[in-house]
Structure formats: C-alpha cells, structure tokens
Short mmCIF file of C-alpha atoms in Angstrom, two decimals:
data_model
loop_
_atom_site.label_atom_id
_atom_site.label_comp_id
_atom_site.label_asym_id
_atom_site.label_seq_id
_atom_site.Cartn_x
_atom_site.Cartn_y
_atom_site.Cartn_z
CA GLY A 1 99.15 103.87 56.07
CA ALA A 2 100.26 105.65 59.20
CA VAL A 3 98.06 108.47 60.39
CA VAL A 4 100.46 109.67 63.07
CA SER A 5 104.08 110.02 62.15
CA GLN A 6 106.97 110.27 64.56
CA HIS A 7 110.45 111.38 63.70
CA PRO A 8 113.11 110.31 64.27
CA SER A 9 112.35 106.65 64.86
CA TRP A 10 115.60 106.29 66.72
CA VAL A 11 118.31 108.63 67.89
CA ILE A 12 121.60 108.26 69.72
CA CYS A 13 123.08 111.29 71.39
CA LYS A 14 125.77 112.26 73.83
CA SER A 15 124.99 113.11 77.41
CA GLY A 16 124.22 116.80 77.85
CA THR A 17 122.77 117.38 74.40
CA SER A 18 119.15 118.10 73.59
CA VAL A 19 117.01 115.96 71.33
CA LYS A 20 113.78 116.94 69.56
CA ILE A 21 111.14 114.41 68.61
CA GLU A 22 108.33 115.35 66.25
CA CYS A 23 104.80 113.99 66.19
CA ARG A 24 102.61 114.77 63.20
CA SER A 25 99.00 113.92 62.46
CA LEU A 26 98.98 113.25 58.75
CA ASP A 27 95.41 113.67 57.59
CA PHE A 28 93.57 115.13 60.49
CA GLN A 29 93.88 118.00 62.89
CA ALA A 30 94.69 117.24 66.47
CA THR A 31 94.10 119.88 69.08
CA THR A 32 95.35 117.43 71.67
CA MET A 33 98.30 115.08 71.49
CA PHE A 34 99.73 112.87 74.19
CA TRP A 35 103.31 111.93 74.93
CA TYR A 36 104.15 108.62 76.55
CA ARG A 37 107.33 107.03 77.76
CA GLN A 38 107.95 103.31 77.81
CA PHE A 39 110.81 101.47 79.45
CA PRO A 40 111.76 98.00 78.17
CA LYS A 41 109.07 95.40 78.80
CA GLN A 42 106.97 97.90 80.71
CA SER A 43 103.77 99.75 80.10
CA LEU A 44 103.30 103.19 78.65
CA MET A 45 103.42 106.02 81.14
CA LEU A 46 101.74 109.25 80.18
CA MET A 47 104.15 112.15 80.43
CA ALA A 48 102.09 115.08 79.27
CA THR A 49 99.13 116.26 77.29
CA SER A 50 100.03 118.64 74.51
CA ASN A 51 97.43 121.31 73.77
CA GLU A 52 97.52 123.30 70.55
CA GLY A 53 98.13 126.96 71.24
CA SER A 54 98.57 126.61 74.97
CA LYS A 55 100.88 125.13 77.54
CA ALA A 56 101.19 121.40 77.93
CA THR A 57 99.76 119.67 80.95
CA TYR A 58 102.37 117.50 82.65
CA GLU A 59 101.76 114.43 84.75
CA GLN A 60 102.96 114.34 88.30
CA GLY A 61 106.66 113.68 88.54
CA VAL A 62 107.48 114.76 84.98
CA GLU A 63 109.84 117.73 84.81
CA LYS A 64 108.44 120.29 82.41
CA ASP A 65 111.79 122.03 82.07
CA LYS A 66 113.39 118.72 81.18
CA PHE A 67 110.78 117.63 78.66
CA LEU A 68 109.73 120.66 76.65
CA ILE A 69 106.56 120.28 74.64
CA ASN A 70 105.46 122.60 71.88
CA HIS A 71 102.19 122.22 69.98
CA ALA A 72 102.42 125.11 67.57
CA SER A 73 100.05 123.83 64.93
CA LEU A 74 97.08 121.52 64.65
CA THR A 75 99.20 118.81 63.08
CA LEU A 76 102.51 119.01 64.92
CA SER A 77 103.68 118.54 68.47
CA THR A 78 107.31 118.34 69.48
CA LEU A 79 108.99 116.90 72.54
CA THR A 80 112.45 118.16 73.35
CA VAL A 81 114.51 116.25 75.88
CA THR A 82 116.87 118.88 77.21
CA SER A 83 120.33 118.11 78.55
CA ALA A 84 119.73 114.43 78.05
CA HIS A 85 121.30 111.89 80.39
CA PRO A 86 121.57 108.11 80.14
CA GLU A 87 118.54 107.69 82.41
CA ASP A 88 116.46 109.50 79.79
CA SER A 89 117.09 106.63 77.39
CA SER A 90 113.68 105.23 76.61
CA PHE A 91 111.02 104.68 73.97
CA TYR A 92 108.87 107.77 73.49
CA ILE A 93 105.47 107.43 71.84
CA CYS A 94 102.99 110.10 70.87
CA SER A 95 99.32 109.80 70.12
CA ALA A 96 96.67 112.08 68.69
CA ARG A 97 92.91 112.10 68.71
CA ASP A 98 90.92 112.55 65.53
CA PHE A 99 87.82 114.48 66.41
CA GLU A 100 87.25 116.24 63.14
CA GLY A 101 89.37 114.56 60.52
CA LYS A 102 88.68 112.52 57.46
CA ARG A 103 88.71 109.32 59.43
CA GLY A 104 85.23 109.83 60.70
CA GLY A 105 86.05 112.13 63.55
CA THR A 106 85.24 109.47 66.10
CA GLY A 107 87.78 110.61 68.57
CA GLU A 108 89.83 107.50 68.01
CA LEU A 109 93.34 107.70 69.32
CA PHE A 110 96.12 107.00 66.84
CA PHE A 111 99.67 106.25 67.91
CA GLY A 112 102.95 107.01 66.29
CA GLU A 113 105.55 104.30 65.75
CA GLY A 114 107.63 105.59 68.61
CA SER A 115 111.09 107.09 68.92
CA ARG A 116 113.87 105.22 70.65
CA LEU A 117 116.29 107.51 72.41
CA THR A 118 119.67 106.26 73.55
CA VAL A 119 121.84 108.65 75.52
CA LEU A 120 125.49 107.69 75.78
CA SER B 1 99.56 105.44 89.07
CA GLN B 2 98.70 102.47 86.92
CA GLN B 3 94.99 102.20 86.30
CA GLY B 4 95.07 98.77 84.79
CA GLU B 5 96.61 95.58 85.96
CA GLU B 6 96.81 92.74 83.54
CA ASP B 7 97.30 89.08 84.02
CA PRO B 8 99.03 87.03 83.14
CA GLN B 9 102.14 89.14 82.62
CA ALA B 10 103.36 86.57 80.13
CA LEU B 11 101.60 83.79 78.26
CA SER B 12 102.97 81.14 75.92
CA ILE B 13 100.65 78.88 73.99
CA GLN B 14 100.74 76.60 70.98
CA GLU B 15 99.61 77.92 67.65
CA GLY B 16 95.94 77.24 67.13
CA GLU B 17 95.04 77.47 70.80
CA ASN B 18 93.02 80.29 72.29
CA ALA B 19 94.68 83.01 74.37
CA THR B 20 92.90 84.84 77.14
CA MET B 21 94.19 87.95 78.85
CA ASN B 22 92.57 89.81 81.70
CA CYS B 23 92.62 93.42 82.77
CA SER B 24 91.39 95.01 85.98
CA TYR B 25 91.00 98.70 86.65
CA LYS B 26 90.15 100.88 89.60
CA THR B 27 88.05 103.89 88.68
CA SER B 28 84.97 104.62 86.58
CA ILE B 29 85.55 104.62 82.85
CA ASN B 30 83.99 105.81 79.61
CA ASN B 31 85.40 102.94 77.65
CA LEU B 32 88.12 100.35 77.65
CA GLN B 33 90.38 99.61 74.74
CA TRP B 34 92.85 96.91 73.85
CA TYR B 35 96.04 97.62 71.99
CA ARG B 36 98.74 95.46 70.52
CA GLN B 37 102.42 96.31 70.40
CA ASN B 38 105.04 94.42 68.49
CA SER B 39 108.49 94.64 69.99
CA GLY B 40 109.97 98.11 69.56
CA ARG B 41 107.02 99.42 67.61
CA GLY B 42 104.06 101.69 68.19
CA LEU B 43 100.64 100.65 69.36
CA VAL B 44 97.90 99.30 67.17
CA HIS B 45 94.31 99.74 68.26
CA LEU B 46 92.45 96.44 68.37
CA ILE B 47 89.04 97.04 69.82
CA LEU B 48 87.07 99.46 71.96
CA ILE B 49 84.26 98.52 74.29
CA ARG B 50 82.09 101.17 75.88
CA SER B 51 81.06 101.16 79.49
CA ASN B 52 77.47 100.23 78.58
CA GLU B 53 78.56 97.24 76.51
CA ARG B 54 79.26 93.78 77.88
CA GLU B 55 80.79 91.96 74.93
CA LYS B 56 82.21 92.83 71.58
CA HIS B 57 83.66 90.83 68.70
CA SER B 58 86.07 91.70 65.95
CA GLY B 59 87.34 88.86 63.78
CA ARG B 60 89.21 86.45 66.05
CA LEU B 61 88.99 88.86 68.97
CA ARG B 62 86.38 88.79 71.68
CA VAL B 63 86.33 91.34 74.45
CA THR B 64 84.18 91.31 77.54
CA LEU B 65 83.64 94.05 80.07
CA ASP B 66 82.28 93.70 83.58
CA THR B 67 81.94 97.16 85.08
CA SER B 68 80.71 95.77 88.39
CA LYS B 69 83.99 93.90 88.78
CA LYS B 70 85.98 96.56 86.96
CA SER B 71 87.51 93.97 84.71
CA SER B 72 87.83 93.08 81.06
CA SER B 73 89.12 90.11 79.11
CA LEU B 74 90.54 89.74 75.64
CA LEU B 75 90.22 86.40 73.92
CA ILE B 76 92.16 85.62 70.76
CA THR B 77 90.86 82.49 69.11
CA ALA B 78 92.81 80.16 66.84
CA SER B 79 96.07 81.90 67.61
CA ARG B 80 98.74 82.39 64.97
CA ALA B 81 102.46 82.94 65.23
CA ALA B 82 101.88 86.50 64.02
CA ASP B 83 99.82 87.19 67.14
CA THR B 84 103.02 87.18 69.17
CA ALA B 85 103.16 90.64 70.74
CA SER B 86 102.41 92.55 73.91
CA TYR B 87 98.80 93.39 74.57
CA PHE B 88 97.69 96.33 76.67
CA CYS B 89 94.36 97.38 77.99
CA ALA B 90 93.74 101.10 78.32
CA THR B 91 91.01 102.92 80.12
CA ASP B 92 89.52 106.27 79.26
CA ALA B 93 88.72 108.17 82.43
CA VAL B 94 85.39 109.82 82.91
CA SER B 95 85.78 113.48 82.03
CA ASN B 96 83.61 116.33 80.83
CA PHE B 97 86.32 118.05 78.86
CA GLY B 98 86.45 115.90 75.77
CA ASN B 99 90.16 115.21 75.86
CA GLU B 100 90.23 112.20 78.10
CA LYS B 101 93.59 110.59 78.33
CA LEU B 102 94.26 106.89 78.28
CA THR B 103 95.82 105.03 81.15
CA PHE B 104 97.51 101.81 80.18
CA GLY B 105 97.68 98.53 81.98
CA THR B 106 100.84 96.63 82.66
CA GLY B 107 100.51 94.46 79.58
CA THR B 108 100.60 90.79 78.72
CA ARG B 109 103.42 89.43 76.61
CA LEU B 110 101.94 86.76 74.40
CA THR B 111 104.13 84.23 72.65
CA ILE B 112 102.63 81.85 70.12
CA ILE B 113 104.72 78.74 69.63
CA PRO B 114 104.56 77.47 66.04
#
C-alpha cells in the first residue's frame, strides 16, 4: 500500500482562492519532504524542500509567499497555493525520505500519488 | 536547471521487444534512480544504482551507469503493454547534509503496442 499519501488527489477552484494540499508519510517519520510541480508531459520540477520544525527551502524562481509550506509534524507537510490563478494549474507531487522508519530506514524516497490543481 | 536529459523523448515498440532509454547528467552524483509514472499518477521507484556500480538488474530491468560519460541506460526486456508509461531518471547530488534532493530528467514516454 501507499506509504506517502496526498490529499486531495484533485481540486478545482476559482481564481483568487487558496488551496491546501497535504502530504503524509504513513508509517515512517520524515524530517524532510519535497514538493514538486509537473506540467503536462513534462518532468518534475522541485519547488521546495520542507523541513520539519523549520522554514522550507525554496528553489530559485519559486515564490515562497505564493506557495506556503508548513511541516509541523514528522508525518505531515502541507503546501498552500495562495491566491491561485489559472497559471498555477498543475500536478503537484510530494515525496518523503524514510531514514528511520519501518521500511528499513534506507533513505529511499517515496512519492505521493500527486494532486491535480485546476484553477478556473 | 534540468540535471538529466533523456533520449528518446518518446519511444513506441511492439510488445515483446526490448526498450532502451538513455539518460545523461552533468554533475557528480551519489546515485542515479529510475522512476516510472503512469499518466496522471505519482512516481514509482524502479531501481537505484550507486555511483560505484556499473550495472544492476531487477526482474526485466537492467540499468547501466557510466560515470565517466555521465550517462545511464534503462533496458526493459520482453516489453508488455502494461509497461506503457513515462520513465524518468533522477540524480542525487553529492551532499554532506543527508537530505540530498533528486533532480529529474526530461523523461521518455514509452508506448508498447500490443
């Protein structure tokens, strides 16, 4: 079964509203989670690294005030797209590393199923 | 910037044939991984090869790594219709901090024709 859960799997919202996407590690603790964005038929682009208990590290060109990341616990990171616009429509994917969990703690990276955001 | 470039961008083969995809990267790496993505879904980890390894097998998958050429290949033997998906290579940058982040290649869209 899935070890990283994303919710919602898809969301449609009106322009100007904010949308929150959750990423949960189900049976391991993840001090670090990663948020990616993927446009149709393109590769994954890393947006930010989410660090438990501290501020996220954003990649160049990603607006931190636009894409708010909160990693309040060892099993949950959230990405909030604030004041969403049609150009924010995309597929957002999170991943988490298992360094200490039940799955051997190998540091393997597990991905969520992604969240498709459509902004009207 | 994209670390990995993959070729071909798209590949269509008959079921039963072998499929080969290539990935090139630019900087030093700890390891290289291959992922599969079905349309509109998340990524599934296929195989990881470390920088000190040259070849690795997993079922019908064979991965090679040439660090001198900064390139890797993924071979899927005896392809099946269910192998239709996009395949991405991802490199793990050399870092001392233990939270290395992956950089993905551009991907190869593989279509297996029944």
